[in-house]
Coordinates of C-alpha atoms in Angstrom, one line a residue:
Chain A
X1 CA -10.8 14.7 16.2
X2 CA -13.6 15.1 14.2
X3 CA -11.9 16.3 11.3
X4 CA -8.2 14.9 11.9
X5 CA -7.6 14.1 7.9
X6 CA -8.8 17.0 7.2
X7 CA -6.2 18.9 9.3
X8 CA -3.7 17.2 8.0
X9 CA -4.8 17.5 4.5
X10 CA -4.6 21.3 4.8
X11 CA -1.5 21.4 7.0
X12 CA 0.4 19.4 4.3
X13 CA -0.8 21.6 1.3
X14 CA -0.5 25.1 3.0
X15 CA 3.2 23.8 3.8
X16 CA 3.7 23.2 0.2
X17 CA 2.3 26.1 -0.8
X18 CA 4.7 28.2 1.6
X19 CA 7.8 26.4 0.8
X20 CA 7.3 27.1 -3.0
X21 CA 6.9 30.8 -2.3
X22 CA 10.3 30.4 -0.5
X23 CA 12.5 28.2 -3.1
X24 CA 11.0 30.4 -5.9
X25 CA 11.2 33.4 -4.2
X26 CA 7.4 34.4 -5.4
X27 CA 4.2 35.6 -4.1
X28 CA 1.7 33.3 -2.2
X29 CA -0.7 33.6 -5.2
X30 CA 2.0 32.9 -7.8
X31 CA 3.0 29.8 -5.8
X32 CA -0.6 28.6 -5.6
X33 CA -0.8 29.0 -9.5
X34 CA 2.3 26.7 -9.9
X35 CA 1.4 23.7 -7.8
X36 CA -2.0 23.9 -9.5
X37 CA -0.2 23.8 -13.2
X38 CA 1.9 21.3 -12.0
X39 CA -0.9 18.6 -11.3
X40 CA -2.4 16.7 -13.9
X41 CA -6.2 17.2 -15.6
X42 CA -6.8 13.6 -15.3
X43 CA -9.3 12.7 -12.1
X44 CA -10.1 16.5 -12.1
X45 CA -7.2 17.2 -10.4
X46 CA -5.9 20.5 -11.6
X47 CA -9.8 21.8 -11.8
X48 CA -10.2 20.6 -8.0
X49 CA -6.7 22.6 -7.4
X50 CA -8.3 25.5 -9.2
X51 CA -10.9 25.3 -7.2
X52 CA -9.7 24.9 -4.3
X53 CA -7.5 28.4 -4.7
X54 CA -10.4 30.4 -6.2
X55 CA -12.4 29.6 -2.2
X56 CA -9.7 29.5 0.0
X57 CA -6.8 31.5 -2.5
X58 CA -7.9 35.3 -0.7
X59 CA -7.1 34.1 2.8
X60 CA -3.9 31.9 2.0
X61 CA -2.8 35.1 0.6
X62 CA -3.6 37.1 3.7
X63 CA -2.6 34.8 6.5
X64 CA 0.7 33.2 4.6
X65 CA 1.5 36.9 3.4
X66 CA 1.4 38.1 7.1
X67 CA 3.9 35.3 8.0
X68 CA 1.6 32.7 9.9
X69 CA 2.5 29.2 9.3
X70 CA 0.7 26.6 8.3
X71 CA -1.1 25.2 11.2
X72 CA -2.3 28.9 11.9
X73 CA -3.8 29.3 8.4
X74 CA -5.7 25.9 8.7
X75 CA -7.0 26.6 12.5
X76 CA -8.1 30.0 11.0
X77 CA -9.6 28.1 8.2
X78 CA -11.3 25.4 10.2
X79 CA -10.0 22.9 8.6
X80 CA -8.4 22.4 12.2
X81 CA -9.9 22.6 15.2
X82 CA -9.5 21.8 19.2
X83 CA -12.6 20.6 20.4
X84 CA -13.2 21.5 23.7
X85 CA -10.8 19.5 26.6
X86 CA -8.6 18.8 23.5
X87 CA -4.9 19.2 23.3
X88 CA -4.3 21.8 20.7
X89 CA -2.9 19.8 17.0
X90 CA -0.1 21.3 15.6
X91 CA 2.8 20.2 13.5
X92 CA 5.2 23.4 13.2
X93 CA 7.0 24.9 16.5
X94 CA 4.2 27.1 18.4
X95 CA 4.1 30.9 17.7
X96 CA 6.5 33.0 20.2
X97 CA 2.9 34.8 21.6
X98 CA 0.3 32.7 23.1
X99 CA -1.9 30.6 20.6
X100 CA -5.2 32.4 21.3
X101 CA -4.0 35.8 20.9
X102 CA -2.3 34.4 17.4
X103 CA -5.3 32.8 16.0
X104 CA -7.4 36.1 17.3
X105 CA -5.3 38.1 15.3
X106 CA -5.2 36.0 12.0
X107 CA -9.3 35.7 12.7
X108 CA -8.8 39.6 12.3
X109 CA -7.0 39.6 9.3
X110 CA -9.0 37.2 7.4
X111 CA -12.6 39.2 8.8
X112 CA -11.1 43.1 8.6
X113 CA -9.6 43.2 5.0
X114 CA -12.2 43.1 2.4
X115 CA -12.9 40.0 0.6
X116 CA -10.6 39.9 -2.4
X117 CA -12.2 38.7 -5.3
X118 CA -9.5 36.3 -6.5
X119 CA -8.3 36.8 -10.1
X120 CA -6.4 34.7 -11.9
X121 CA -3.3 35.6 -13.1
X122 CA -2.9 35.4 -17.2
Chain B
X1 CA -18.2 19.5 -2.7
X2 CA -19.3 15.8 -3.5
X3 CA -18.9 15.1 -7.0
X4 CA -20.5 11.9 -7.1
X5 CA -23.8 13.5 -6.2
X6 CA -23.8 14.7 -10.2
X7 CA -26.7 12.6 -11.9
X8 CA -24.4 11.9 -14.9
X9 CA -21.6 10.6 -12.0
X10 CA -23.5 9.1 -9.9
X11 CA -23.3 5.8 -11.5
X12 CA -19.7 5.2 -11.8
X13 CA -19.3 6.6 -8.7
X14 CA -21.6 3.9 -7.3
X15 CA -19.5 1.4 -9.1
X16 CA -16.2 2.5 -8.5
X17 CA -16.9 2.7 -4.6
X18 CA -18.5 -1.1 -5.1
X19 CA -14.9 -2.1 -6.3
X20 CA -12.8 -0.7 -4.1
X21 CA -15.1 -2.0 -1.1
X22 CA -15.4 -5.3 -2.4
X23 CA -11.6 -5.1 -3.6
X24 CA -12.8 -6.6 -6.5
X25 CA -11.4 -5.1 -10.6
X26 CA -13.5 -1.7 -11.5
X27 CA -13.7 -3.3 -15.1
X28 CA -14.3 -7.1 -15.0
X29 CA -16.8 -7.7 -18.4
X30 CA -16.9 -11.4 -17.8
X31 CA -17.0 -10.9 -14.0
X32 CA -14.5 -13.9 -13.7
X33 CA -12.4 -11.3 -10.7
X34 CA -9.7 -10.9 -13.4
X35 CA -9.2 -7.5 -15.9
X36 CA -7.8 -5.6 -18.6
X37 CA -7.7 -2.5 -16.8
X38 CA -4.7 -1.4 -14.2
X39 CA -5.9 -0.1 -11.4
X40 CA -8.9 0.1 -9.5
X41 CA -8.2 -3.2 -8.4
X42 CA -7.0 -4.4 -11.9
X43 CA -3.8 -5.8 -12.8
X44 CA -1.8 -4.3 -10.5
X45 CA -3.5 -6.1 -7.9
X46 CA -4.1 -9.7 -9.7
X47 CA -3.2 -11.2 -13.1
X48 CA -3.9 -9.5 -16.2
X49 CA -7.3 -11.5 -18.1
X50 CA -6.3 -12.4 -21.3
X51 CA -9.5 -12.6 -22.2
X52 CA -12.1 -10.4 -20.8
X53 CA -15.3 -11.7 -22.3
X54 CA -14.8 -15.3 -21.3
X55 CA -15.0 -16.2 -17.7
X56 CA -13.4 -19.8 -17.9
X57 CA -10.2 -18.0 -19.1
X58 CA -8.1 -16.6 -16.0
X59 CA -4.8 -16.8 -14.3
X60 CA -4.3 -19.9 -12.4
X61 CA -6.3 -22.3 -13.6
X62 CA -5.8 -25.4 -14.8
X63 CA -5.6 -25.7 -19.0
X64 CA -8.8 -26.3 -20.9
X65 CA -7.6 -29.3 -22.9
X66 CA -4.3 -28.5 -22.8
X67 CA -5.1 -24.9 -24.0
X68 CA -4.9 -26.2 -28.0
X69 CA -7.1 -23.8 -29.1
X70 CA -6.8 -21.0 -26.9
X71 CA -4.8 -19.5 -24.0
X72 CA -7.2 -20.5 -20.9
X73 CA -5.3 -19.7 -18.0
X74 CA -3.4 -16.5 -19.6
X75 CA 0.6 -17.9 -19.2
X76 CA 0.9 -17.1 -22.7
X77 CA 1.5 -20.9 -23.1
X78 CA -1.3 -22.4 -26.1
X79 CA -1.3 -24.0 -29.3
X80 CA 0.1 -27.0 -31.0
X81 CA 4.4 -27.9 -31.6
X82 CA 3.8 -28.5 -35.2
X83 CA 7.0 -30.6 -35.2
X84 CA 4.9 -33.4 -33.4
X85 CA 1.5 -32.8 -33.0
X86 CA 1.8 -31.8 -28.8
X87 CA -0.1 -28.9 -27.3
X88 CA 2.5 -26.8 -26.2
X89 CA 0.8 -26.7 -22.5
X90 CA 1.3 -30.6 -22.2
X91 CA 5.2 -30.3 -23.4
X92 CA 6.2 -27.5 -21.4
X93 CA 3.6 -27.6 -17.9
X94 CA 2.5 -30.9 -17.6
X95 CA 3.9 -32.6 -14.3
X96 CA 5.6 -28.8 -13.7
X97 CA 3.4 -28.4 -10.8
X98 CA 2.4 -24.8 -11.9
X99 CA 1.0 -22.8 -8.8
X100 CA -0.2 -19.4 -8.1
X101 CA 0.8 -16.6 -5.0
X102 CA -1.7 -15.0 -3.4
X103 CA -1.4 -12.1 -0.2
X104 CA -3.5 -11.6 2.0
X105 CA -2.2 -8.5 3.6
X106 CA -2.9 -4.7 4.9
X107 CA -1.2 -1.8 3.5
X108 CA 1.9 -3.0 3.4
X109 CA 1.8 -5.9 1.6
X110 CA -0.2 -3.4 -1.1
X111 CA 3.0 -1.5 -0.9
X112 CA 1.2 2.3 0.7
X113 CA 3.5 5.2 -0.7
X114 CA 3.2 8.4 -0.9
X115 CA 5.6 9.9 -3.3
X116 CA 8.0 12.4 -1.5
X117 CA 7.9 14.3 -4.9
X118 CA 4.5 15.4 -3.9
X119 CA 5.2 17.6 -1.0
X120 CA 8.9 19.0 -1.8
X121 CA 8.4 22.0 -3.1
X122 CA 12.6 22.3 -3.9
X123 CA 12.4 19.4 -6.4
X124 CA 8.8 20.1 -7.4
X125 CA 7.7 20.3 -11.2
X126 CA 5.7 19.2 -14.0
X127 CA 6.8 15.6 -13.5
X128 CA 6.6 15.2 -9.8
X129 CA 2.5 14.3 -10.0
X130 CA 2.5 12.2 -13.0
X131 CA 1.8 9.3 -11.5
X132 CA -0.7 10.8 -9.1
X133 CA -3.7 9.8 -10.5
X134 CA -2.4 6.2 -10.8
X135 CA -1.8 6.1 -7.1
X136 CA -5.5 7.8 -6.1
X137 CA -7.1 5.0 -8.0
X138 CA -4.8 2.3 -6.4
X139 CA -5.9 4.0 -2.5
X140 CA -2.1 5.2 -3.0
X141 CA -0.8 1.9 -3.0
X142 CA 1.8 0.1 -5.7
X143 CA 1.1 -3.6 -6.0
X144 CA 2.6 -4.0 -8.9
X145 CA 5.9 -3.1 -6.8
X146 CA 5.4 -4.3 -3.7
X147 CA 7.1 -7.4 -2.3
X148 CA 5.3 -10.2 -2.8
X149 CA 3.1 -9.9 -5.9
X150 CA 5.3 -7.0 -7.9
X151 CA 5.7 -7.6 -11.5
X152 CA 7.1 -4.3 -12.4
X153 CA 11.0 -3.8 -12.6
X154 CA 12.0 -2.2 -9.5
X155 CA 12.4 2.0 -9.2
X156 CA 14.9 1.2 -6.2
X157 CA 17.7 0.1 -8.0
X158 CA 17.7 -3.1 -5.5
X159 CA 17.9 -5.9 -7.8
X160 CA 16.2 -8.6 -5.7
X161 CA 12.7 -9.6 -7.3
X162 CA 9.1 -10.5 -5.8
X163 CA 8.2 -13.6 -4.3
X164 CA 5.9 -13.5 -7.7
X165 CA 9.0 -12.9 -10.3
X166 CA 11.1 -15.9 -8.5
X167 CA 8.1 -19.0 -8.8
X168 CA 7.9 -17.3 -12.4
X169 CA 11.6 -17.9 -13.3
X170 CA 11.7 -21.2 -11.6
X171 CA 8.5 -22.6 -13.4
X172 CA 7.3 -19.5 -16.5
X173 CA 4.1 -21.5 -16.5
X174 CA 3.2 -20.0 -13.3
X175 CA 3.5 -17.0 -15.5
X176 CA -0.2 -13.6 -14.6
X177 CA -1.0 -16.1 -11.5
X178 CA -0.7 -13.4 -8.5
X179 CA -3.2 -12.0 -6.4
X180 CA -2.8 -9.1 -3.8
X181 CA -5.7 -9.7 -1.5
X182 CA -4.5 -6.5 0.5
X183 CA -6.2 -3.3 1.9
X184 CA -5.2 -0.8 4.2
X185 CA -6.4 -1.6 7.5
X186 CA -6.5 -4.7 7.3
X187 CA -6.2 -6.8 10.6
X188 CA -7.4 -10.1 11.5
X189 CA -10.6 -8.6 12.4
X190 CA -11.6 -7.1 9.2
X191 CA -10.2 -9.8 7.1
X192 CA -13.5 -11.8 6.2
X193 CA -14.7 -8.6 4.5
X194 CA -12.8 -9.1 1.9
X195 CA -11.7 -12.4 1.7
X196 CA -14.3 -13.1 -0.5
X197 CA -12.0 -10.9 -3.5
X198 CA -10.0 -14.0 -3.3
X199 CA -10.6 -15.9 -6.6
X200 CA -9.6 -19.6 -6.7
X201 CA -11.6 -22.5 -7.7
X202 CA -10.8 -25.4 -5.8
X203 CA -11.2 -28.3 -8.9
X204 CA -10.7 -26.1 -11.7
X205 CA -7.1 -24.1 -11.0
X206 CA -3.4 -24.8 -10.2
X207 CA -2.4 -25.1 -5.7
X208 CA -1.8 -21.7 -4.7
X209 CA 1.1 -20.1 -2.3
X210 CA -1.0 -18.0 0.2
X211 CA 1.1 -15.8 2.2
X212 CA -1.1 -14.5 5.5
X213 CA 0.4 -11.1 6.4
X214 CA -1.3 -8.5 8.7
X215 CA 1.6 -7.4 10.2
X216 CA 0.6 -4.2 12.3
X217 CA -3.3 -3.3 12.2
X218 CA -3.9 -5.6 15.1
X219 CA -2.0 -3.6 17.4
X220 CA -1.8 -0.2 15.4
X221 CA -4.6 2.3 15.7
X222 CA -5.1 6.0 15.8
X223 CA -6.5 6.1 19.2
X224 CA -5.2 7.8 22.1
X225 CA -6.2 5.3 24.3
X226 CA -4.4 2.6 21.8
X227 CA -3.5 -0.8 24.1
X228 CA -7.4 -1.8 25.2
X229 CA -7.9 -1.7 20.9
X230 CA -5.4 -4.1 20.5
X231 CA -5.9 -7.8 19.1
X232 CA -6.1 -9.9 21.8
X233 CA -4.2 -13.3 21.5
X234 CA -7.8 -14.9 22.2
X235 CA -9.5 -12.8 19.2
X236 CA -6.3 -13.3 16.8
X237 CA -7.1 -17.1 17.7
X238 CA -10.4 -17.1 16.6
X239 CA -10.6 -14.7 13.6
X240 CA -7.2 -16.7 11.9
X241 CA -9.0 -20.5 12.6
X242 CA -11.8 -18.5 10.5
X243 CA -9.9 -17.5 7.9
X244 CA -8.1 -21.3 7.6
X245 CA -11.3 -22.8 7.5
X246 CA -12.2 -20.4 4.5
X247 CA -9.1 -21.1 2.8
X248 CA -9.7 -24.7 3.7
X249 CA -12.8 -24.9 1.3
X250 CA -11.4 -22.6 -1.1
X251 CA -8.3 -24.2 -2.3
X252 CA -6.6 -26.6 -4.7
X253 CA -5.4 -29.2 -2.9
X254 CA -1.4 -29.2 -2.1
X255 CA -2.0 -25.7 -1.7
X256 CA 0.3 -24.3 1.3
X257 CA -0.3 -21.5 3.6
X258 CA 2.5 -19.5 5.5
X259 CA 1.6 -17.3 8.3
X260 CA 3.9 -14.0 8.7
X261 CA 4.4 -12.9 12.2
X262 CA 3.8 -9.2 13.2
X263 CA 7.4 -6.9 13.3
X264 CA 8.9 -5.1 16.7
X265 CA 8.0 -1.7 15.4
X266 CA 10.2 0.0 18.3
X267 CA 12.9 0.4 14.9
X268 CA 10.6 2.9 13.8
X269 CA 11.1 6.0 17.1
X270 CA 14.5 4.9 17.5
X271 CA 15.9 5.5 13.8
X272 CA 13.4 8.2 13.0
X273 CA 12.7 10.2 15.8
X274 CA 15.2 12.9 15.4
X275 CA 15.4 12.8 11.8
X276 CA 13.5 15.8 9.1
X277 CA 10.8 15.1 7.5
X278 CA 10.3 15.9 4.0
X279 CA 8.3 19.1 5.1
X280 CA 10.6 19.9 7.6
X281 CA 13.8 19.7 5.3
X282 CA 13.9 23.1 3.4
X283 CA 13.9 24.9 7.3
X284 CA 14.8 22.5 9.7
X285 CA 11.8 22.7 11.6
X286 CA 9.7 19.1 11.3
X287 CA 11.4 15.9 13.0
X288 CA 9.4 12.6 12.7
X289 CA 8.4 13.7 16.7
X290 CA 6.8 16.6 15.8
X291 CA 5.1 14.5 13.1
X292 CA 3.9 11.9 15.2
X293 CA 3.1 14.2 17.8
X294 CA 0.8 15.5 15.4
X295 CA -1.0 12.8 14.0
X296 CA -1.3 11.2 17.5
X297 CA -3.0 14.5 18.7
X298 CA -5.5 14.1 15.8
X299 CA -5.9 10.6 16.2
X300 CA -5.1 9.6 12.6
X301 CA -1.9 7.9 13.4
X302 CA -1.1 4.8 11.6
X303 CA 0.5 3.2 14.2
X304 CA -0.2 5.1 18.0
X305 CA 1.7 2.7 19.6
X306 CA 4.6 2.5 17.9
X307 CA 5.2 6.1 16.3
X308 CA 4.8 7.7 20.0
X309 CA 8.1 9.5 21.6
X310 CA 6.3 7.1 25.2
X311 CA 9.1 4.3 25.4
X312 CA 6.4 2.1 28.0
X313 CA 3.5 2.3 24.9
X314 CA 5.9 1.4 22.5
X315 CA 7.8 -1.5 24.4
X316 CA 3.8 -2.3 25.3
X317 CA 3.1 -2.5 21.8
X318 CA 5.7 -5.3 20.7
X319 CA 5.0 -6.9 23.4
X320 CA 1.5 -7.3 22.3
X321 CA 2.7 -8.7 18.9
X322 CA 4.7 -10.4 20.1
X323 CA 1.7 -12.3 21.6
X324 CA 0.4 -12.2 18.7
X325 CA 3.1 -14.0 16.7
X326 CA 3.0 -16.5 19.3
X327 CA -0.3 -17.3 18.7
X328 CA 0.6 -18.1 14.7
X329 CA 3.2 -20.1 15.6
X330 CA 1.0 -22.1 17.7
X331 CA -1.8 -22.2 15.0
X332 CA 0.8 -23.1 12.6
X333 CA 2.5 -26.0 14.7
X334 CA -1.1 -27.7 15.8
X335 CA -3.5 -27.4 13.2
X336 CA -3.4 -29.6 9.9
X337 CA -5.8 -28.8 7.6
X338 CA -6.9 -31.2 4.1
X339 CA -5.7 -29.0 1.3
X340 CA -2.6 -27.6 2.4
X341 CA 0.0 -27.3 4.7
X342 CA 0.4 -24.8 7.5
X343 CA 3.9 -22.5 8.0
X344 CA 4.8 -19.9 10.2
X345 CA 7.8 -17.6 9.9
X346 CA 8.8 -14.7 11.8
X347 CA 8.7 -10.8 10.3
X348 CA 12.9 -11.0 10.5
X349 CA 13.0 -6.9 10.4
X350 CA 16.4 -6.7 12.1
X351 CA 17.5 -9.2 9.8
X352 CA 17.0 -6.8 6.4
X353 CA 18.5 -4.2 8.6
X354 CA 21.7 -6.1 9.1
X355 CA 22.1 -6.7 5.1
X356 CA 21.3 -3.2 4.5
X357 CA 24.0 -2.3 6.6
X358 CA 26.3 -4.2 5.4
X359 CA 25.6 -2.5 1.6
X360 CA 26.4 0.5 3.1
X361 CA 22.8 1.6 3.9
X362 CA 21.4 3.5 7.0
X363 CA 18.3 1.6 8.4
X364 CA 16.0 4.9 8.5
X365 CA 16.1 4.1 4.5
X366 CA 14.3 1.5 4.9
X367 CA 11.0 3.0 5.8
X368 CA 8.3 5.5 3.5
X369 CA 9.5 8.9 4.1
X370 CA 6.3 10.8 4.0
X371 CA 3.9 8.1 6.0
X372 CA 7.3 7.3 8.6
X373 CA 5.4 4.2 9.0
X374 CA 5.3 1.5 6.0
X375 CA 8.4 -0.2 4.9
X376 CA 9.5 1.0 1.8
X377 CA 10.4 -0.9 -1.5
X378 CA 13.7 -1.3 -0.6
X379 CA 12.8 -3.4 2.3
X380 CA 9.8 -5.5 0.8
X381 CA 12.1 -6.4 -1.9
X382 CA 14.9 -7.3 1.1
X383 CA 11.9 -9.0 2.8
X384 CA 10.7 -10.8 0.0
X385 CA 14.9 -12.4 -0.3
X386 CA 15.0 -13.7 3.2
X387 CA 11.6 -15.0 2.9
X388 CA 12.1 -17.2 -0.3
X389 CA 15.9 -18.0 1.1
X390 CA 13.9 -19.4 4.3
X391 CA 11.3 -21.3 2.5
X392 CA 14.1 -22.9 0.3
X393 CA 15.9 -24.0 2.7
X394 CA 13.1 -25.5 5.1
X395 CA 10.1 -25.8 3.0
X396 CA 11.8 -26.7 -0.6
X397 CA 8.5 -28.4 -1.6
X398 CA 6.7 -25.3 -1.1
X399 CA 8.3 -23.2 -4.0
X400 CA 7.9 -26.1 -6.4
X401 CA 10.6 -27.7 -8.8
X402 CA 12.8 -25.6 -11.3
X403 CA 10.9 -26.1 -14.7
X404 CA 13.5 -28.0 -17.3
X405 CA 11.6 -26.4 -20.1
X406 CA 11.5 -22.6 -19.1
X407 CA 14.5 -21.3 -21.9
X408 CA 11.9 -23.5 -24.4
X409 CA 9.2 -21.5 -22.9
X410 CA 10.6 -18.3 -23.8
X411 CA 12.2 -19.0 -26.6
X412 CA 8.5 -20.1 -28.5
X413 CA 6.7 -17.5 -26.4
X414 CA 9.1 -15.1 -25.6
X415 CA 7.4 -12.4 -22.9
X416 CA 4.2 -14.6 -22.7
X417 CA 2.3 -11.6 -23.2
X418 CA 3.8 -9.9 -20.7
X419 CA 2.1 -8.4 -17.8

């Protein structure tokens, strides 16, 4: 897999965002900002976090809000790819509907709705 | 995306990359391979330099003129006793046979550790990521807490000390004489790429105890066709002999080399597969079996052979590991070298499992929770304890004698400048 490590990284980060929202019963946006606020300023960690949120936050918000799990989010954002002839790699149990249908629907969600300009709260 | 492409960062990026690639300290003004900076291969990895503007002052060297005027070997002992005019280094260390500890290892020896607090949402807070910058600049390793060269107090509450701290307790003249020459992904086949970062002057320095502990990557890889990628006994033999010849031309006479065997890693699947991974604990949905399968599918697993639901593959991996251990044993019994004695020791994971269970622990508590692969801090220190006791029993000459002046050293020099 050409992008194995970025896929693991994406699924790990999106899982933490999703679980932070669950634990604190907050929105996905609030959860992403909470995660970035926890990171130290050293090594540009906090800056990088806000940069990533600015870039991918809107799509992550749309997808997680539609109950897509981290596998679906990361395949939709193309951090994970199923190369031709390769098995589908996923960490969480697969959704009930077919993967192809799930992924197609997720791509529609991201494509169709107007691109949210990410406006960081406060 | 490539932050190093920014002109004002290009130079420092280059220096950091070089330090990591060559496993030598990033900040080393006098280029003696010892540093006053902790991370980026600094004193977390090898004894702290006590004078970074003098390339002839570094841990492990024989004292310069008995260190009357300066601490040339950074053990914190120098100067002259005003009562009798005898240099302290001569009085307290002469004849005590000081020695250093050097590890040639992989991510296990460097103590690879991803903190579960970084991915556990239910416990996450501002404090969770405080140590992340340090970990990143140490390549996610914590050698300062490792079982061989650790010098910090254990964070896991276990009382056992690292090999280095035991050598220091045995002879305070060994203070700061440790080197963790380890790398993530290291094996017998790529050690030659970074063995030059080992620092020992055959004429000027004290002898050393070198532990060769490549415990996994010769049978571990992320490839789906894992077995063909494993090191063969013949290849291992050839590279280890090359390594030993290199050591014989660099180690001071009177050194010792101990070859550490490989473990039986079937322990991992047997004890973890049906346990929840930290990512799966909130919703009870991800076990280590799922986690292993995900990594294997992406071909980024640290060890496809043992982190697999395929029992045949796990057995084959352990068989190869045993063959390689037997090869190391054969080398140790047959080969002689002028500057060091050579020994072999089994990697007795089953032994430390029994010890841990005696203390009321569970086997799975000996493995790093986030990667589900590496021995954790408790395991490393229990292994150090078993190692020390075996060496003390079988080859006591390796550890040197107890220094009768330890208490006086402590009285005069306290913590000898610490670490």
